[in-house]
């Protein structure tokens, strides 16, 4: 508990988490508002549509999570941290826990923010959250942010440099995972194992498809989330082992 | 020679430098001392034309810095060793500086050799240790073979060998007849380096004198006396009206007399001396006494 | 107490610390000296468990740093004043440190007061001058009221008052029976601060001794003599010792005779003395003498 409190003090004694949270909210609710405003009878607003651009918020949160650890390396505070808490694994796990919870909360705020602003703009649209599928599509965003932030922290711990960590994460999530499907024949077979693709599948599985999805997922909705989480936690374990072994 | 005449600098309502006048003579190393916030950096920046005085002026060999035709050939300065682009090599940094003041390219290699950076001249400056950056800064200051040199905390980041090197180096520059002004907080170091001192506090001149005078003026000088016949020596000195204190380690501390006087008295009575050493106060003691109320900022540990 | 036993560290093929053993005792200020690249920082980092030795061991009161339950209550360290997030306030920085080692929040106000930062406690550390950062670093080191203190270049960026303050602070901490280990390049400062010295060069131990002994062993004592009968005195002394004349005030500097011996000679021969001062070598001279082969890096003047 002490270590969680320590990391909470650290996270909230700088302004960057607030800026990231605000930025994630503004971008996603802004896009949701634009989409809602442009829906019509032929192109109706659905629950799925309100969440269509949650990933923009996720990218911001990935950056925030990576920064939470790379700035410690950048400013040398990681050494102060390891002096105060020589058990590096506990210190970094505590940091991951705090950042992941923060990411989850931002995710929920993003999800319900998108849904809320859509409802506000189109009060008559049928976007009541009724089914389990719809609940997963909205409330699940927080879980995806949470798991994604664990992966981002792991990358941050491994590479230690802000620019490198952020580039790796964004290039991976935005470009590699999307474009890998283009490779003839084997592209799809690789793409179905990509972590963020699976995170997205968790949210959208079973809902109305906005466009036909060519990927044959190996898991169902919760299985996909489990797979995404397994990859993230696996990478975190690797990162923790590396951090424990190397010189601070 | 550097002359400051009625130099004043205000930032809004804060007076950083207040009607400051002093002269820095050639052929000597002059220390520039003052507590934090005394206005030393501002003064140095005004000497170099980086900041514009609100009033008064500062002249280098009779001209303001901005009026110098080839400034690097007249004045060399090391203010902050980090004023180098991190991706530029030491040689490239010096090359553009040389070019800007019409100095020959071979001068670059000469100064690199002087400061001992020849081996790493092609490496990017961002990877240098603080000590190496400091040496690069010194190389840049020397580039134009200037008559006037300004150094701000030159030993910063240097190791003991580097510190000894730069002390001898600055004294060497002064011996060649150059004007050397060094600002530093390290008084024990300055006591070894500077023969003259300009001391400021809260932007005002506190003292301009030789280091010796500065120390003597503000600290009481005592003479330490040892003798196998201490019991006979002590009453003699007391009788002469000097203040004599027993140090408890079979030595006496005598105030109010010079060592010459004491030596004469002891010899006149045919007594033996084992020690007769004038005890000088430290520069630090003198400095603390004179700047006591000019310090902006106090730590509370004494309480 | 800090004990290093056959400590070793190499980075690739570069050997930073080589079979280094020493002990730092409580109740004294121990200076840690060495040229650049001698391995001082690496050693300090190994003491604190930040770097892992390739061989040997370093223990704090018999324990590894990493196995201390509340390390900040045992060891306070100031290695680099810049190890603070620039957007975090001094108070917040100390708050998470205190929390991590179960220290009461009231301690934060105490140490801020001690280092004189109370007025700026709420300001962001990124705006601090080097001297203020240094004071914040000292506050962090003192936070857990530790028995053992490590300082790396503590006077860095401090003004004369700050330098005097930190020297007195270190003396006081040692007088309270704490172990104080200070690394510095400023020998004139260290000669006033440290009672004991550990000197290393190229990763190896060069000397572990008292400051006084270190200077005594490596430099020659001499005596400065002035007399109104200088020529007579010089003749007397030159017969038994080496005499050099000081160019500035024509005093005689004598090597090879003690002040007492010179005093006896002068009295016997009826020579008046105006000065008879034993001169000790400086820590700098002694250091240069002993480490001259261990310097990595030479300038040419």
PDB file of C-alpha atoms in Angstrom, chain B residues 143-246:
ATOM      1  CA  UNK B 143      41.141  31.374 -29.241  1.00  0.00           C
ATOM      2  CA  UNK B 144      41.762  35.020 -30.099  1.00  0.00           C
ATOM      3  CA  UNK B 145      44.859  35.224 -27.855  1.00  0.00           C
ATOM      4  CA  UNK B 146      43.070  38.015 -25.948  1.00  0.00           C
ATOM      5  CA  UNK B 147      44.570  40.507 -23.512  1.00  0.00           C
ATOM      6  CA  UNK B 148      41.556  40.338 -21.216  1.00  0.00           C
ATOM      7  CA  UNK B 149      40.132  37.085 -19.858  1.00  0.00           C
ATOM      8  CA  UNK B 150      36.971  36.472 -17.881  1.00  0.00           C
ATOM      9  CA  UNK B 151      36.238  33.187 -16.163  1.00  0.00           C
ATOM     10  CA  UNK B 152      33.087  32.309 -14.251  1.00  0.00           C
ATOM     11  CA  UNK B 153      33.589  29.344 -11.883  1.00  0.00           C
ATOM     12  CA  UNK B 154      36.377  27.891 -14.023  1.00  0.00           C
ATOM     13  CA  UNK B 155      37.116  24.884 -11.784  1.00  0.00           C
ATOM     14  CA  UNK B 156      33.530  23.657 -11.984  1.00  0.00           C
ATOM     15  CA  UNK B 157      33.613  19.953 -12.820  1.00  0.00           C
ATOM     16  CA  UNK B 158      37.400  19.745 -12.987  1.00  0.00           C
ATOM     17  CA  UNK B 159      39.281  17.108 -11.046  1.00  0.00           C
ATOM     18  CA  UNK B 160      42.206  17.947  -8.749  1.00  0.00           C
ATOM     19  CA  UNK B 161      44.706  17.853 -11.582  1.00  0.00           C
ATOM     20  CA  UNK B 162      42.463  20.086 -13.702  1.00  0.00           C
ATOM     21  CA  UNK B 163      42.031  22.514 -10.815  1.00  0.00           C
ATOM     22  CA  UNK B 164      45.780  22.784 -10.301  1.00  0.00           C
ATOM     23  CA  UNK B 165      46.256  23.120 -14.045  1.00  0.00           C
ATOM     24  CA  UNK B 166      43.812  26.001 -14.440  1.00  0.00           C
ATOM     25  CA  UNK B 167      45.171  27.810 -11.385  1.00  0.00           C
ATOM     26  CA  UNK B 168      48.705  27.704 -12.770  1.00  0.00           C
ATOM     27  CA  UNK B 169      47.338  28.558 -16.179  1.00  0.00           C
ATOM     28  CA  UNK B 170      45.508  31.686 -15.012  1.00  0.00           C
ATOM     29  CA  UNK B 171      48.558  32.822 -13.080  1.00  0.00           C
ATOM     30  CA  UNK B 172      50.616  32.230 -16.213  1.00  0.00           C
ATOM     31  CA  UNK B 173      48.255  34.397 -18.264  1.00  0.00           C
ATOM     32  CA  UNK B 174      48.548  37.172 -15.688  1.00  0.00           C
ATOM     33  CA  UNK B 175      52.345  36.924 -15.702  1.00  0.00           C
ATOM     34  CA  UNK B 176      52.242  37.520 -19.466  1.00  0.00           C
ATOM     35  CA  UNK B 177      50.631  40.865 -18.634  1.00  0.00           C
ATOM     36  CA  UNK B 178      47.047  39.937 -19.368  1.00  0.00           C
ATOM     37  CA  UNK B 179      44.032  41.021 -17.360  1.00  0.00           C
ATOM     38  CA  UNK B 180      42.382  38.034 -15.705  1.00  0.00           C
ATOM     39  CA  UNK B 181      39.053  38.343 -13.879  1.00  0.00           C
ATOM     40  CA  UNK B 182      37.776  35.190 -12.168  1.00  0.00           C
ATOM     41  CA  UNK B 183      34.473  34.829 -10.446  1.00  0.00           C
ATOM     42  CA  UNK B 184      34.126  31.994  -7.957  1.00  0.00           C
ATOM     43  CA  UNK B 185      32.404  30.809  -4.817  1.00  0.00           C
ATOM     44  CA  UNK B 186      35.308  28.603  -3.790  1.00  0.00           C
ATOM     45  CA  UNK B 187      37.160  30.888  -1.413  1.00  0.00           C
ATOM     46  CA  UNK B 188      39.823  28.383  -0.412  1.00  0.00           C
ATOM     47  CA  UNK B 189      40.617  28.066  -4.113  1.00  0.00           C
ATOM     48  CA  UNK B 190      40.519  31.812  -4.732  1.00  0.00           C
ATOM     49  CA  UNK B 191      42.883  32.422  -1.824  1.00  0.00           C
ATOM     50  CA  UNK B 192      45.438  30.394  -3.776  1.00  0.00           C
ATOM     51  CA  UNK B 193      44.679  31.932  -7.175  1.00  0.00           C
ATOM     52  CA  UNK B 194      43.812  35.601  -6.923  1.00  0.00           C
ATOM     53  CA  UNK B 195      46.230  38.323  -5.912  1.00  0.00           C
ATOM     54  CA  UNK B 196      43.559  41.050  -6.089  1.00  0.00           C
ATOM     55  CA  UNK B 197      39.924  40.934  -5.084  1.00  0.00           C
ATOM     56  CA  UNK B 198      36.778  42.779  -6.080  1.00  0.00           C
ATOM     57  CA  UNK B 199      34.073  41.883  -3.557  1.00  0.00           C
ATOM     58  CA  UNK B 200      30.450  42.840  -4.066  1.00  0.00           C
ATOM     59  CA  UNK B 201      27.264  42.287  -2.100  1.00  0.00           C
ATOM     60  CA  UNK B 202      23.692  43.209  -3.050  1.00  0.00           C
ATOM     61  CA  UNK B 203      25.013  44.818  -6.220  1.00  0.00           C
ATOM     62  CA  UNK B 204      27.312  47.219  -4.373  1.00  0.00           C
ATOM     63  CA  UNK B 205      31.079  47.284  -4.043  1.00  0.00           C
ATOM     64  CA  UNK B 206      32.178  45.978  -0.650  1.00  0.00           C
ATOM     65  CA  UNK B 207      35.900  46.020  -1.202  1.00  0.00           C
ATOM     66  CA  UNK B 208      38.576  46.345  -3.837  1.00  0.00           C
ATOM     67  CA  UNK B 209      42.053  45.517  -2.610  1.00  0.00           C
ATOM     68  CA  UNK B 210      44.765  42.898  -2.724  1.00  0.00           C
ATOM     69  CA  UNK B 211      43.831  39.516  -1.274  1.00  0.00           C
ATOM     70  CA  UNK B 212      46.398  40.009   1.483  1.00  0.00           C
ATOM     71  CA  UNK B 213      44.944  43.359   2.543  1.00  0.00           C
ATOM     72  CA  UNK B 214      41.425  41.977   2.423  1.00  0.00           C
ATOM     73  CA  UNK B 215      42.283  39.140   4.776  1.00  0.00           C
ATOM     74  CA  UNK B 216      44.432  41.226   7.117  1.00  0.00           C
ATOM     75  CA  UNK B 217      41.870  43.992   7.379  1.00  0.00           C
ATOM     76  CA  UNK B 218      39.026  41.849   8.569  1.00  0.00           C
ATOM     77  CA  UNK B 219      40.630  39.183  10.659  1.00  0.00           C
ATOM     78  CA  UNK B 220      42.649  39.629  13.805  1.00  0.00           C
ATOM     79  CA  UNK B 221      46.187  38.465  13.338  1.00  0.00           C
ATOM     80  CA  UNK B 222      47.829  36.526  16.120  1.00  0.00           C
ATOM     81  CA  UNK B 223      51.324  35.107  16.460  1.00  0.00           C
ATOM     82  CA  UNK B 224      51.867  31.586  17.672  1.00  0.00           C
ATOM     83  CA  UNK B 225      54.872  31.180  19.970  1.00  0.00           C
ATOM     84  CA  UNK B 226      56.510  27.988  21.171  1.00  0.00           C
ATOM     85  CA  UNK B 227      59.551  27.803  23.378  1.00  0.00           C
ATOM     86  CA  UNK B 228      61.130  25.383  25.835  1.00  0.00           C
ATOM     87  CA  UNK B 229      61.204  28.419  28.169  1.00  0.00           C
ATOM     88  CA  UNK B 230      57.562  29.363  27.732  1.00  0.00           C
ATOM     89  CA  UNK B 231      57.274  30.202  31.429  1.00  0.00           C
ATOM     90  CA  UNK B 232      59.843  32.983  30.988  1.00  0.00           C
ATOM     91  CA  UNK B 233      58.618  34.173  27.585  1.00  0.00           C
ATOM     92  CA  UNK B 234      54.991  34.681  28.583  1.00  0.00           C
ATOM     93  CA  UNK B 235      55.539  37.220  31.401  1.00  0.00           C
ATOM     94  CA  UNK B 236      57.919  39.192  29.160  1.00  0.00           C
ATOM     95  CA  UNK B 237      55.251  39.581  26.513  1.00  0.00           C
ATOM     96  CA  UNK B 238      52.506  40.375  29.007  1.00  0.00           C
ATOM     97  CA  UNK B 239      54.787  42.991  30.540  1.00  0.00           C
ATOM     98  CA  UNK B 240      55.057  44.671  27.112  1.00  0.00           C
ATOM     99  CA  UNK B 241      51.293  45.025  27.050  1.00  0.00           C
ATOM    100  CA  UNK B 242      50.556  42.304  24.486  1.00  0.00           C
ATOM    101  CA  UNK B 243      47.604  39.991  24.933  1.00  0.00           C
ATOM    102  CA  UNK B 244      48.855  36.484  25.616  1.00  0.00           C
ATOM    103  CA  UNK B 245      46.689  33.380  25.628  1.00  0.00           C
ATOM    104  CA  UNK B 246      47.828  29.898  26.533  1.00  0.00           C
TER     105      UNK B 246
END
